[in-house]
C-alpha cells in the first residue's frame, strides 16, 4: 500500500481508492443478488410446499367420515344395546401392485367369495385407493398380511354391533356401512343430536362421544319379545306387537314388533312385513276404542257412571243395523256397557256426548296427527276430519278410523295417570321434566272412573283370562277384536286383536298395548277373540315383568273396593 | 484474533452438526416408537371393543334366558309366583298361649317319620 501511495499523485491515489471502492460495491451487489436468488428459491419452495393439497379422501369420502364412530347406546340400567367394534377393512393401492394376476390369486385363497372379474377391475389401473372388502375379522386380516402382497393394506373402521340382536331391532333401527343411521333411534340420533355433523367434521372419535341412555329396559323388552314370539307359534298369528309406556313420564320401557329383522344385518330389514307395527302401522283398534269414548263422555259430565242405557235393540243407520257381539239385549248401566263391550250402549253414550264433542276429544288426544316420538318410522293416522252420525257411531267402538297402537298406549296412559297427556319418549325423562309437558285431557275424577272400568273388565268382563295369569298385579284393560278389512270388506274370521291395559290400577305405573294379528284358537276349546290371545299375552307379560319393575302383588277385597268410584258405592 | 474466532466457530459448527444429526435420529426413533405405540394402542382398543361387545352380548337377557331354561331342572329354578311374595305385616300375630295340642301333634308326626314341612310346597 505504501509504495503505491508514494509513487503517484494524490489524484491518482484518489482514483485507485475509488476504483477499489467501486469494485467492493460491485461485489456486495453480486453477493446481495446471489443471496436474493437463493432466498427466493427457498421462499418459492416454501410457497410451493404450502399450496400442496394432500388428498386424504377415500373414494370421494373424507377418511375421518369413514373411520367415524357412534356413541354407544345403553338401556335404562346401563346395559349396552349398541356398541362400536373396531374391524379391519381391506383396501388396495393399484398403482403399487406389481403383478395383478398373482395378487388376485393370492387374495382369493383367503377371500374366495370375491370374484376374479371384480378383483381384476378393482386392482388394475393407476388409482391410489380402492376398497376390496370392508369389515373383516382380525383373523382374516392376519392371513392377508401373511400373503405379503405389496399394495394391500388395512384401515380400521368402526362397525356397529347390536348385542341384543333381533330383540331391539325396531327401536335401534340400522346404520349403513359408513356408520350413518338409516333407521330407528340411530337415524334420530343423527338428525337431532348432530352425530352426523360431528362425523362429517371428523370429531366423532371413540371417547369423545358420551353414551346415549334410552328409557328402554332390556329385561322388560326381553320378556315382551319372548312372549310375542310365543304368540306367533301358540296362536299361529301372522304378526304380533306390543309397547309398554310409563304412564307418568311417557318413557317407553319396551317396544317390539314381529316379524322383525336383524339389526346386525341391515339388509334383512327389507323383508316383507317387518315394519314397526307400533309406530308405523295404523289399525282399526276395535273395542279398545270404547275406553276413549267412555273417557270423553264421562269427562263431559253428560254421562255419569250411575246412568243406564237401553241396549235392547240394535241401532239402525239406513240399511245397516249395528248390534252387539255379546248381546245382552236389556237395559245396561254404564259399567255394564263397558264390561259386556256393548256396541249399542257405547253408541248411545257417544250420542249423549254429541258427535262433534267426540271428534274434538280425539283431536285433544292427538289422534289427528303422528305421535310426537323419536322413531322416524311413522305413518299418519286416518281419522275422518268430520264425523257424520254413522261414522261417529262406528268410531265410538273403534271402526272406520285407524290410529297406531302407540296412539292408544299414550291415550291409556293419560286416562289412568290422572288425566294428563304426556308425549312418549325413548330417552330418559324424570317426573319434573314430564310434568312440564303435561296437558290435561280428562279430570282426575274421570281418570278414577276409567281405572275402575278397566279393572272391572279384568275382574268380570273380557279380561278375566288375562287377570287369572297376572293375579295380584291389579291389571285392567279393554279387549278389542276388529275384523280386518280385506279388499275393501270386513273379512270374517280374520281378526286384529288388541288389548289395551294398565297396571297396577290402584296406583297406575305402566300402560301396555298388545296387538295380535290374525290369531287362531290355541285348541278346540279356546276362542279367537282378543281375550283369548292378546289378553293372555298381556297377563303373561305382566306376571313376568311386575316383579322386575318393583310391583308387589296384593290380594284382597280392600284394594278392589278402594277403586270403586264414590258414585257407585 | 480472527483465527481463534474462526477455529472456535468451526469447532462449534461441527459440534452443532453432530448434535443436530443425533437429535434428528433421536426424533426419528421417538417418532417410530410413537407410531408403534399408537398401533399397539389401536390394536388393543380394537380388541377391547371386541371384548366389550362380547361382554354386552353375553350379559343380554336374551342370551342368559336360554341358559337358565337349559339348567332349569338341575338347578330347580322356576319363575317367581305371586304367592311367593310376603312381608312382615302379613305374618299372623303370635298366639297368646302356646298351642300345646298342635305341638304334641307335630312331635308325634315327627316321631312317626312324617315331617309336615314336606307337605308345605309353595303354591298348593
XYZ file of C-alpha atoms in Angstrom:
693
model
C 0.000 0.000 0.000
C 2.743 2.463 0.966
C 4.676 2.117 -2.336
C 1.529 2.815 -4.267
C 0.710 5.977 -2.383
C 4.310 7.303 -2.652
C 4.805 6.974 -6.435
C 1.571 8.588 -7.603
C -0.077 11.956 -7.356
C -2.943 12.391 -4.842
C -5.497 12.432 -7.683
C -4.228 9.110 -8.937
C -4.315 7.878 -5.395
C -7.858 9.056 -5.116
C -8.638 7.255 -8.403
C -7.139 3.975 -7.156
C -9.118 4.187 -3.950
C -12.261 4.963 -5.878
C -11.675 2.045 -8.255
C -11.240 -0.349 -5.320
C -14.308 1.140 -3.642
C -16.338 0.594 -6.815
C -15.076 -2.962 -7.055
C -16.156 -3.682 -3.451
C -19.564 -2.146 -4.109
C -19.971 -4.310 -7.189
C -19.006 -7.386 -5.203
C -21.507 -6.535 -2.495
C -24.169 -6.102 -5.144
C -23.343 -9.527 -6.609
C -23.485 -11.131 -3.195
C -26.841 -9.441 -2.469
C -28.156 -10.624 -5.791
C -26.939 -14.156 -5.177
C -28.465 -14.144 -1.721
C -31.762 -12.832 -3.100
C -31.794 -15.610 -5.669
C -31.051 -18.251 -3.021
C -33.660 -16.909 -0.611
C -36.064 -16.524 -3.491
C -35.658 -20.177 -4.313
C -36.122 -21.149 -0.660
C -39.199 -18.896 -0.373
C -40.641 -20.187 -3.599
C -40.218 -23.757 -2.457
C -41.945 -22.910 0.823
C -44.914 -21.430 -1.020
C -44.968 -24.473 -3.259
C -44.982 -26.820 -0.274
C -47.667 -24.754 1.409
C -50.057 -24.980 -1.502
C -49.800 -28.759 -1.978
C -53.192 -30.244 -1.078
C -52.865 -33.676 0.457
C -55.554 -35.929 -0.873
C -56.875 -37.547 2.302
C -60.155 -38.691 0.809
C -61.016 -42.299 0.219
C -63.096 -42.872 -2.889
C -64.563 -39.410 -2.551
C -65.151 -39.547 1.184
C -63.113 -37.991 3.922
C -61.067 -40.537 5.840
C -62.487 -39.192 9.098
C -66.039 -39.860 7.972
C -65.218 -43.443 7.176
C -63.467 -44.120 10.439
C -66.059 -42.173 12.430
C -67.615 -43.903 15.377
C -71.024 -43.589 17.021
C -71.878 -43.238 20.685
C -72.803 -46.455 22.468
C -76.489 -46.844 23.296
C -77.409 -48.066 26.759
C -80.699 -49.183 28.232
C -82.043 -47.548 31.394
C -79.966 -49.907 33.572
C -76.732 -49.259 31.685
C -76.761 -52.456 29.648
C -75.219 -51.897 26.220
C -77.667 -52.164 23.340
C -75.414 -50.843 20.598
C -71.633 -50.654 20.611
C -68.896 -49.885 18.107
C -66.361 -52.541 17.352
C -63.121 -51.857 15.505
C -62.791 -54.003 12.465
C -60.153 -54.031 9.723
C -61.176 -53.200 6.160
C -59.065 -54.291 3.220
C -58.064 -51.735 0.618
C -55.623 -51.760 -2.268
C -53.395 -49.196 -3.939
C -53.492 -50.411 -7.571
C -50.567 -48.222 -8.645
C -48.320 -50.091 -6.236
C -49.412 -53.558 -7.266
C -46.766 -55.268 -9.356
C -48.454 -58.433 -10.617
C -52.245 -58.167 -10.683
C -52.881 -61.835 -11.530
C -50.653 -63.071 -8.747
C -52.390 -60.696 -6.295
C -55.853 -61.857 -7.381
C -54.908 -65.496 -6.943
C -53.440 -64.879 -3.506
C -56.411 -62.800 -2.289
C -58.856 -65.456 -3.424
C -57.161 -68.065 -1.264
C -58.305 -66.070 1.768
C -61.471 -64.430 0.421
C -62.921 -66.904 -2.082
C -66.223 -65.003 -2.321
C -64.567 -62.136 -4.237
C -64.870 -62.870 -7.945
C -61.884 -62.733 -10.296
C -63.577 -60.148 -12.537
C -64.346 -57.892 -9.599
C -60.777 -58.071 -8.321
C -59.266 -57.505 -11.777
C -61.465 -54.480 -12.342
C -60.542 -53.058 -8.941
C -56.823 -53.841 -8.915
C -55.837 -52.771 -12.440
C -55.347 -49.156 -13.324
C -53.477 -46.364 -11.652
C -55.763 -45.409 -8.842
C -54.425 -44.642 -5.403
C -57.128 -46.250 -3.317
C -59.841 -48.868 -3.810
C -61.815 -50.828 -1.259
C -61.637 -54.580 -1.691
C -63.710 -55.773 1.226
C -64.876 -53.872 4.238
C -65.451 -55.009 7.787
C -63.411 -58.168 8.018
C -62.287 -60.083 11.079
C -58.827 -59.775 12.659
C -58.160 -63.424 11.720
C -58.708 -62.671 8.023
C -56.521 -59.604 8.398
C -53.655 -61.727 9.723
C -53.993 -64.192 6.841
C -53.901 -61.437 4.202
C -50.931 -59.820 5.923
C -49.263 -63.217 5.726
C -49.660 -63.273 1.944
C -47.177 -60.417 1.707
C -48.684 -58.747 -1.368
C -47.445 -55.182 -1.844
C -50.159 -52.564 -2.310
C -52.673 -54.146 0.047
C -53.350 -52.619 3.408
C -55.951 -52.326 6.126
C -57.828 -49.420 7.618
C -59.540 -49.797 10.949
C -63.195 -48.929 10.707
C -65.917 -48.730 13.314
C -68.688 -51.223 12.822
C -71.953 -51.057 14.702
C -72.838 -54.120 16.710
C -76.151 -54.750 18.465
C -75.673 -57.287 21.258
C -79.439 -57.586 21.691
C -79.878 -58.616 18.078
C -83.440 -59.023 16.960
C -84.903 -58.209 20.367
C -84.310 -54.497 19.889
C -84.450 -54.335 16.104
C -87.256 -51.811 15.669
C -86.044 -49.452 18.359
C -82.419 -49.483 17.260
C -83.014 -49.353 13.532
C -79.869 -49.695 11.492
C -76.748 -47.946 10.221
C -75.191 -48.137 6.778
C -71.633 -49.246 6.081
C -70.362 -45.714 6.705
C -71.853 -45.779 10.206
C -74.640 -43.326 9.437
C -78.040 -44.004 10.940
C -80.649 -45.013 8.380
C -83.495 -46.206 10.627
C -84.797 -46.251 14.166
C -83.201 -44.360 17.026
C -79.883 -44.377 15.146
C -81.426 -42.200 12.472
C -82.948 -39.962 15.118
C -79.582 -39.522 16.839
C -78.031 -38.422 13.549
C -80.670 -35.816 12.858
C -81.330 -34.445 16.331
C -78.133 -34.988 18.258
C -75.868 -33.849 15.429
C -73.900 -37.090 15.335
C -73.884 -36.735 11.555
C -72.390 -33.244 11.872
C -69.693 -34.480 14.265
C -68.913 -37.318 11.904
C -68.571 -35.033 8.912
C -66.199 -32.799 10.882
C -64.158 -35.824 11.863
C -64.808 -35.205 15.556
C -66.759 -38.381 16.143
C -63.980 -40.284 17.832
C -64.127 -43.055 20.375
C -64.121 -41.430 23.771
C -65.410 -38.087 22.534
C -68.947 -39.428 22.285
C -70.851 -39.813 25.510
C -73.099 -42.881 25.685
C -76.766 -42.312 24.939
C -79.084 -43.701 27.555
C -82.529 -44.859 26.494
C -85.684 -45.367 28.526
C -85.886 -48.976 27.393
C -85.465 -51.714 29.994
C -83.771 -54.685 28.327
C -85.272 -57.144 30.829
C -88.789 -55.967 30.107
C -88.012 -55.804 26.409
C -86.780 -59.404 26.521
C -89.940 -60.647 28.222
C -92.090 -58.738 25.746
C -90.154 -60.140 22.794
C -90.234 -63.709 24.111
C -93.955 -63.553 24.746
C -94.702 -62.077 21.333
C -92.624 -64.787 19.705
C -94.576 -67.334 21.713
C -97.765 -65.702 20.410
C -96.800 -66.369 16.814
C -96.450 -70.092 17.475
C -99.130 -70.580 20.124
C -101.920 -68.811 18.222
C -100.399 -69.143 14.751
C -100.725 -65.397 14.343
C -99.135 -63.678 11.352
C -97.845 -60.764 13.421
C -97.691 -59.511 16.980
C -96.568 -56.271 18.544
C -96.506 -54.624 21.922
C -95.469 -51.477 23.744
C -95.149 -50.584 27.428
C -95.174 -46.943 28.499
C -94.551 -45.383 31.895
C -97.846 -43.544 32.427
C -96.319 -40.675 34.427
C -93.243 -39.842 32.358
C -94.129 -41.218 28.942
C -90.917 -43.269 28.848
C -91.199 -46.336 26.636
C -89.949 -49.383 28.550
C -90.388 -51.922 25.825
C -91.349 -51.821 22.186
C -91.364 -54.867 19.960
C -92.977 -55.854 16.717
C -92.857 -59.220 14.982
C -91.947 -60.175 12.283
C -88.759 -58.238 12.749
C -85.256 -58.032 11.311
C -81.691 -58.444 12.493
C -80.097 -55.014 13.024
C -76.670 -56.639 12.630
C -77.700 -57.482 9.076
C -79.441 -54.320 7.799
C -80.433 -55.972 4.528
C -82.885 -58.158 6.459
C -84.893 -55.012 7.271
C -86.161 -55.074 3.712
C -88.032 -58.329 4.308
C -91.732 -58.159 3.777
C -93.949 -57.251 6.744
C -91.055 -56.438 9.047
C -92.263 -52.873 9.602
C -92.754 -51.493 13.087
C -96.439 -52.090 13.800
C -96.414 -49.970 16.935
C -95.446 -46.693 15.283
C -95.823 -47.118 11.550
C -98.805 -49.427 11.489
C -102.271 -47.894 11.681
C -105.175 -50.102 12.563
C -108.841 -50.060 13.431
C -108.348 -50.803 17.079
C -111.854 -52.093 17.692
C -113.443 -52.119 21.113
C -110.330 -50.803 22.866
C -111.577 -47.513 21.465
C -114.567 -47.723 23.790
C -112.262 -46.619 26.592
C -111.731 -43.400 24.638
C -115.479 -42.934 24.116
C -116.192 -43.547 27.795
C -113.460 -41.132 28.875
C -114.831 -38.427 26.583
C -118.437 -38.928 27.701
C -117.727 -39.215 31.425
C -115.438 -36.206 31.360
C -118.070 -34.034 29.672
C -120.417 -34.647 32.614
C -123.239 -35.536 30.214
C -122.911 -39.182 31.140
C -122.422 -40.359 34.700
C -121.252 -43.711 35.989
C -124.667 -44.300 37.549
C -126.563 -43.811 34.234
C -128.224 -46.610 32.299
C -128.837 -47.002 28.569
C -131.303 -49.116 26.631
C -129.371 -51.759 24.731
C -132.330 -53.966 23.870
C -132.410 -53.239 20.141
C -129.770 -52.693 17.530
C -129.306 -49.176 16.167
C -130.358 -48.610 12.569
C -128.495 -46.332 10.163
C -130.274 -46.585 6.802
C -129.955 -50.208 5.778
C -127.365 -51.047 8.410
C -128.122 -52.246 11.893
C -125.377 -52.175 14.492
C -125.814 -54.867 17.088
C -123.822 -56.303 19.961
C -121.336 -59.132 19.659
C -122.005 -60.485 23.128
C -125.607 -59.210 23.109
C -127.406 -58.876 26.435
C -130.412 -57.053 24.949
C -131.545 -55.328 28.076
C -131.063 -52.019 29.800
C -127.402 -51.756 30.777
C -125.665 -49.495 33.292
C -122.533 -47.628 32.183
C -120.103 -50.113 33.821
C -122.084 -52.981 32.283
C -121.834 -51.479 28.811
C -118.066 -51.403 29.242
C -117.911 -54.848 30.796
C -120.037 -56.528 28.122
C -118.432 -54.370 25.406
C -121.866 -53.311 24.129
C -121.700 -51.506 20.793
C -125.274 -50.253 21.192
C -124.613 -48.843 24.647
C -121.370 -47.215 23.509
C -123.117 -45.544 20.558
C -125.815 -44.250 22.908
C -123.160 -42.886 25.252
C -121.397 -41.195 22.326
C -124.723 -39.753 21.113
C -125.367 -38.407 24.603
C -121.996 -36.669 24.377
C -122.512 -35.429 20.807
C -120.532 -36.399 17.724
C -118.707 -33.096 17.400
C -117.649 -33.144 21.032
C -116.442 -36.718 20.489
C -114.434 -35.616 17.435
C -112.922 -32.718 19.396
C -111.862 -35.126 22.123
C -109.945 -37.204 19.584
C -108.114 -34.055 18.487
C -107.283 -33.345 22.126
C -105.753 -36.818 22.392
C -103.581 -36.143 19.354
C -105.312 -38.765 17.182
C -105.241 -36.376 14.199
C -101.510 -36.400 13.762
C -98.498 -38.597 14.357
C -97.460 -39.245 17.933
C -94.505 -36.975 18.765
C -91.885 -39.703 19.103
C -88.229 -40.277 18.264
C -88.574 -43.145 15.822
C -88.710 -41.863 12.245
C -90.855 -44.789 11.073
C -94.272 -43.189 11.391
C -97.484 -43.095 9.473
C -100.258 -40.547 9.658
C -103.361 -41.817 11.435
C -106.516 -41.949 9.397
C -109.324 -40.226 11.273
C -112.136 -38.539 9.282
C -111.919 -34.767 9.711
C -115.629 -34.509 10.367
C -117.921 -37.149 11.795
C -121.304 -37.945 10.295
C -123.826 -39.730 12.519
C -122.868 -43.176 11.270
C -119.117 -42.524 11.204
C -119.289 -41.216 14.779
C -121.303 -44.298 15.760
C -118.791 -46.759 14.318
C -115.871 -44.677 15.596
C -117.233 -44.947 19.136
C -116.391 -48.644 19.086
C -113.238 -48.306 17.061
C -114.218 -48.871 13.456
C -113.912 -46.528 10.493
C -110.811 -44.822 11.851
C -107.233 -46.018 12.146
C -104.575 -44.971 14.601
C -101.285 -46.533 15.618
C -101.075 -48.738 18.736
C -98.734 -46.095 20.160
C -101.589 -43.567 19.987
C -103.658 -45.939 22.076
C -100.869 -46.570 24.596
C -100.425 -42.832 25.100
C -104.187 -42.318 25.422
C -104.483 -45.111 28.014
C -101.562 -43.570 29.938
C -103.381 -40.267 30.029
C -106.657 -41.909 31.113
C -105.151 -43.699 34.089
C -102.451 -41.302 35.303
C -104.924 -38.680 36.480
C -105.818 -37.276 33.087
C -102.534 -35.838 31.812
C -101.424 -36.365 28.236
C -97.673 -36.821 28.074
C -95.871 -37.460 24.755
C -93.926 -40.740 24.745
C -90.155 -40.809 24.535
C -87.324 -43.281 24.124
C -84.909 -41.158 26.171
C -84.689 -40.736 29.902
C -87.173 -38.287 31.356
C -87.725 -37.548 35.024
C -91.021 -36.728 36.669
C -90.408 -32.958 36.820
C -89.495 -32.790 33.152
C -92.548 -34.867 32.243
C -94.838 -32.622 34.264
C -93.733 -29.604 32.259
C -95.033 -31.411 29.158
C -98.370 -32.413 30.678
C -101.567 -31.274 29.057
C -104.851 -32.167 30.707
C -107.271 -34.271 28.661
C -109.646 -35.545 31.361
C -110.253 -34.690 35.004
C -108.749 -36.755 37.866
C -112.293 -37.934 38.762
C -112.891 -39.249 35.235
C -109.465 -40.884 35.372
C -110.523 -42.695 38.567
C -113.717 -43.875 36.855
C -111.785 -45.194 33.851
C -109.390 -47.031 36.164
C -112.390 -48.639 37.840
C -113.923 -49.624 34.499
C -110.666 -51.132 33.233
C -110.238 -53.114 36.431
C -113.893 -54.192 36.355
C -113.434 -55.543 32.838
C -110.498 -57.625 34.060
C -112.461 -58.976 37.020
C -115.792 -59.638 35.332
C -115.552 -58.828 31.633
C -113.402 -59.853 28.687
C -110.155 -59.521 30.616
C -110.698 -62.397 33.045
C -108.291 -64.731 31.253
C -105.629 -62.063 31.463
C -106.391 -61.406 35.120
C -106.082 -65.081 36.013
C -102.499 -65.031 34.750
C -101.473 -61.755 36.330
C -103.408 -62.295 39.525
C -102.458 -59.850 42.245
C -100.933 -57.201 39.989
C -104.238 -55.270 39.607
C -104.139 -55.207 35.819
C -107.114 -53.879 33.968
C -107.806 -53.272 30.343
C -110.078 -53.439 27.381
C -110.086 -56.015 24.645
C -110.624 -55.169 21.019
C -111.412 -57.703 18.319
C -111.607 -55.946 14.983
C -112.423 -57.727 11.781
C -109.768 -56.945 9.234
C -110.574 -55.146 6.032
C -109.557 -57.328 3.096
C -110.223 -55.948 -0.391
C -112.475 -53.233 0.987
C -114.725 -55.581 3.001
C -114.630 -56.766 6.565
C -113.315 -60.331 6.319
C -114.952 -62.862 8.556
C -112.535 -64.872 10.663
C -109.570 -62.576 10.062
C -109.254 -60.535 13.208
C -106.876 -57.980 14.561
C -106.910 -58.427 18.311
C -105.815 -55.736 20.702
C -105.550 -55.498 24.446
C -105.012 -52.027 25.923
C -104.226 -52.254 29.609
C -102.639 -50.555 32.593
C -101.268 -51.792 35.924
C -101.330 -51.666 38.910
C -104.635 -49.864 38.682
C -104.793 -48.718 42.315
C -101.722 -46.593 41.557
C -101.082 -46.867 37.809
C -97.482 -47.020 36.687
C -97.445 -48.690 33.282
C -99.718 -48.847 30.283
C -99.450 -51.588 27.708
C -100.921 -52.241 24.289
C -100.634 -55.710 22.791
C -101.611 -56.416 19.217
C -102.065 -59.892 17.706
C -102.777 -60.145 14.005
C -104.969 -62.982 12.693
C -104.666 -65.355 15.633
C -106.213 -68.793 15.610
C -107.638 -70.734 18.502
C -104.960 -72.317 20.688
C -107.012 -75.512 20.986
C -110.572 -76.651 20.243
C -111.965 -75.219 23.446
C -110.469 -71.759 23.154
C -111.824 -68.804 21.242
C -110.281 -66.356 18.825
C -111.428 -63.079 20.379
C -108.885 -60.748 21.939
C -109.344 -62.006 25.491
C -108.038 -65.433 24.446
C -104.819 -64.235 22.858
C -103.922 -60.555 23.258
C -105.373 -60.702 26.770
C -103.488 -63.841 27.760
C -100.234 -62.441 26.377
C -100.741 -59.286 28.442
C -101.321 -61.425 31.542
C -98.159 -63.461 30.951
C -96.071 -60.367 30.334
C -97.304 -58.615 33.476
C -96.736 -61.768 35.510
C -93.090 -61.733 34.439
C -92.275 -58.030 34.449
C -94.141 -56.777 37.514
C -91.536 -58.207 39.945
C -88.750 -56.663 37.809
C -90.451 -53.292 37.958
C -90.862 -53.493 41.708
C -94.616 -54.001 41.819
C -95.771 -56.180 44.676
C -98.724 -58.487 44.188
C -101.589 -57.591 46.504
C -104.636 -59.638 47.170
C -107.883 -58.868 48.904
C -111.165 -57.096 48.623
C -109.850 -53.905 50.246
C -107.838 -52.884 47.203
C -110.663 -53.639 44.776
C -113.185 -51.787 46.951
C -110.960 -48.714 47.119
C -111.064 -48.421 43.314
C -114.861 -48.156 43.103
C -115.809 -44.521 42.485
C -117.921 -42.766 45.105
C -120.961 -42.541 42.781
C -121.296 -46.327 42.677
C -120.747 -47.165 46.339
C -7.709 -12.971 16.929
C -9.813 -13.680 13.855
C -8.094 -17.034 13.515
C -9.119 -18.121 17.004
C -12.684 -16.967 16.395
C -12.727 -18.937 13.132
C -11.394 -22.027 14.837
C -13.980 -21.692 17.610
C -16.756 -21.189 15.042
C -15.594 -24.193 13.033
C -15.498 -26.382 16.130
C -18.929 -25.056 17.202
C -20.442 -25.798 13.807
C -19.005 -29.318 13.770
C -20.396 -29.868 17.264
C -23.751 -28.412 16.203
C -23.734 -30.656 13.160
C -23.132 -33.751 15.254
C -25.721 -32.636 17.795
C -28.375 -31.838 15.184
C -27.845 -35.162 13.449
C -28.014 -37.013 16.746
C -31.201 -35.112 17.556
C -32.647 -35.913 14.140
C -32.050 -39.630 14.564
C -33.336 -39.493 18.119
C -36.527 -37.772 16.953
C -36.957 -40.315 14.188
C -36.536 -43.076 16.685
C -39.071 -41.474 19.038
C -41.494 -40.977 16.158
C -41.058 -44.632 15.249
C -41.718 -45.590 18.824
C -44.779 -43.342 18.896
C -46.163 -44.900 15.736
C -45.649 -48.412 17.032
C -47.168 -47.468 20.395
C -50.110 -45.906 18.595
C -50.548 -49.041 16.533
C -50.313 -51.073 19.715
C -52.924 -48.910 21.436
C -55.154 -49.085 18.405
C -54.851 -52.843 18.287
C -55.625 -53.121 21.965
C -58.535 -50.707 21.657
C -59.835 -52.852 18.843
C -59.522 -55.946 20.998
C -61.089 -54.095 23.913
C -64.039 -53.070 21.756
C -64.494 -56.681 20.706
C -64.318 -57.865 24.307
C -66.775 -55.180 25.365
C -69.138 -56.225 22.598
C -68.704 -59.837 23.725
C -69.491 -58.879 27.290
C -72.544 -56.918 26.208
C -73.777 -59.818 24.090
C -73.171 -62.347 26.850
C -74.961 -60.289 29.503
C -78.070 -59.687 27.401
C -81.237 -61.124 28.953
C -81.875 -62.724 25.568
C -78.602 -64.641 25.914
C -78.988 -65.581 29.576
C -82.610 -66.740 29.353
C -81.901 -69.853 27.229
C -79.076 -70.814 29.612
C -81.466 -70.527 32.542
C -84.029 -72.607 30.681
C -81.407 -75.267 29.983
C -80.467 -75.632 33.631
C -83.945 -75.126 34.992
C -84.385 -78.744 36.047
C -80.951 -79.335 37.534
C -80.880 -76.071 39.481
C -84.555 -76.321 40.445
C -85.348 -72.856 39.059
C -88.831 -71.522 38.372
C -90.316 -68.118 37.592
C -91.476 -66.378 40.724
C -95.135 -66.760 41.561
C -97.336 -64.059 43.032
C -97.981 -66.214 46.112
C -94.283 -66.217 46.963
C -94.237 -62.549 47.929
C -94.890 -61.662 51.534
C -93.939 -59.203 54.231
C -93.773 -58.959 57.999
C -97.140 -57.279 58.253
C -98.876 -60.283 56.747
C -97.405 -62.685 59.330
C -100.010 -63.848 61.836
C -99.780 -62.458 65.359
C -98.023 -64.595 67.954
C -100.568 -66.736 69.831
C -101.210 -65.671 73.422
C -100.536 -69.133 74.760
C -98.628 -71.994 73.150
C -100.844 -74.353 71.215
C -99.931 -77.491 73.132
C -102.193 -79.748 71.110
C -100.645 -78.688 67.838
C -97.156 -79.075 69.319
C -97.989 -82.593 70.514
C -99.386 -83.452 67.088
C -96.208 -82.113 65.460
C -93.894 -84.114 67.724
C -95.971 -87.245 67.230
C -95.863 -86.765 63.473
C -92.082 -86.267 63.575
C -91.713 -89.356 65.743
C -93.536 -91.415 63.140
C -91.219 -90.025 60.478
C -93.615 -87.609 58.746
C -92.352 -84.040 58.539
C -95.344 -81.697 57.951
C -92.953 -79.184 56.329
C -92.543 -81.579 53.395
C -96.186 -81.132 52.539
C -95.918 -77.351 52.526
C -94.908 -76.928 48.932
C -95.325 -73.409 47.699
C -98.346 -72.634 45.646
C -100.509 -75.525 46.785
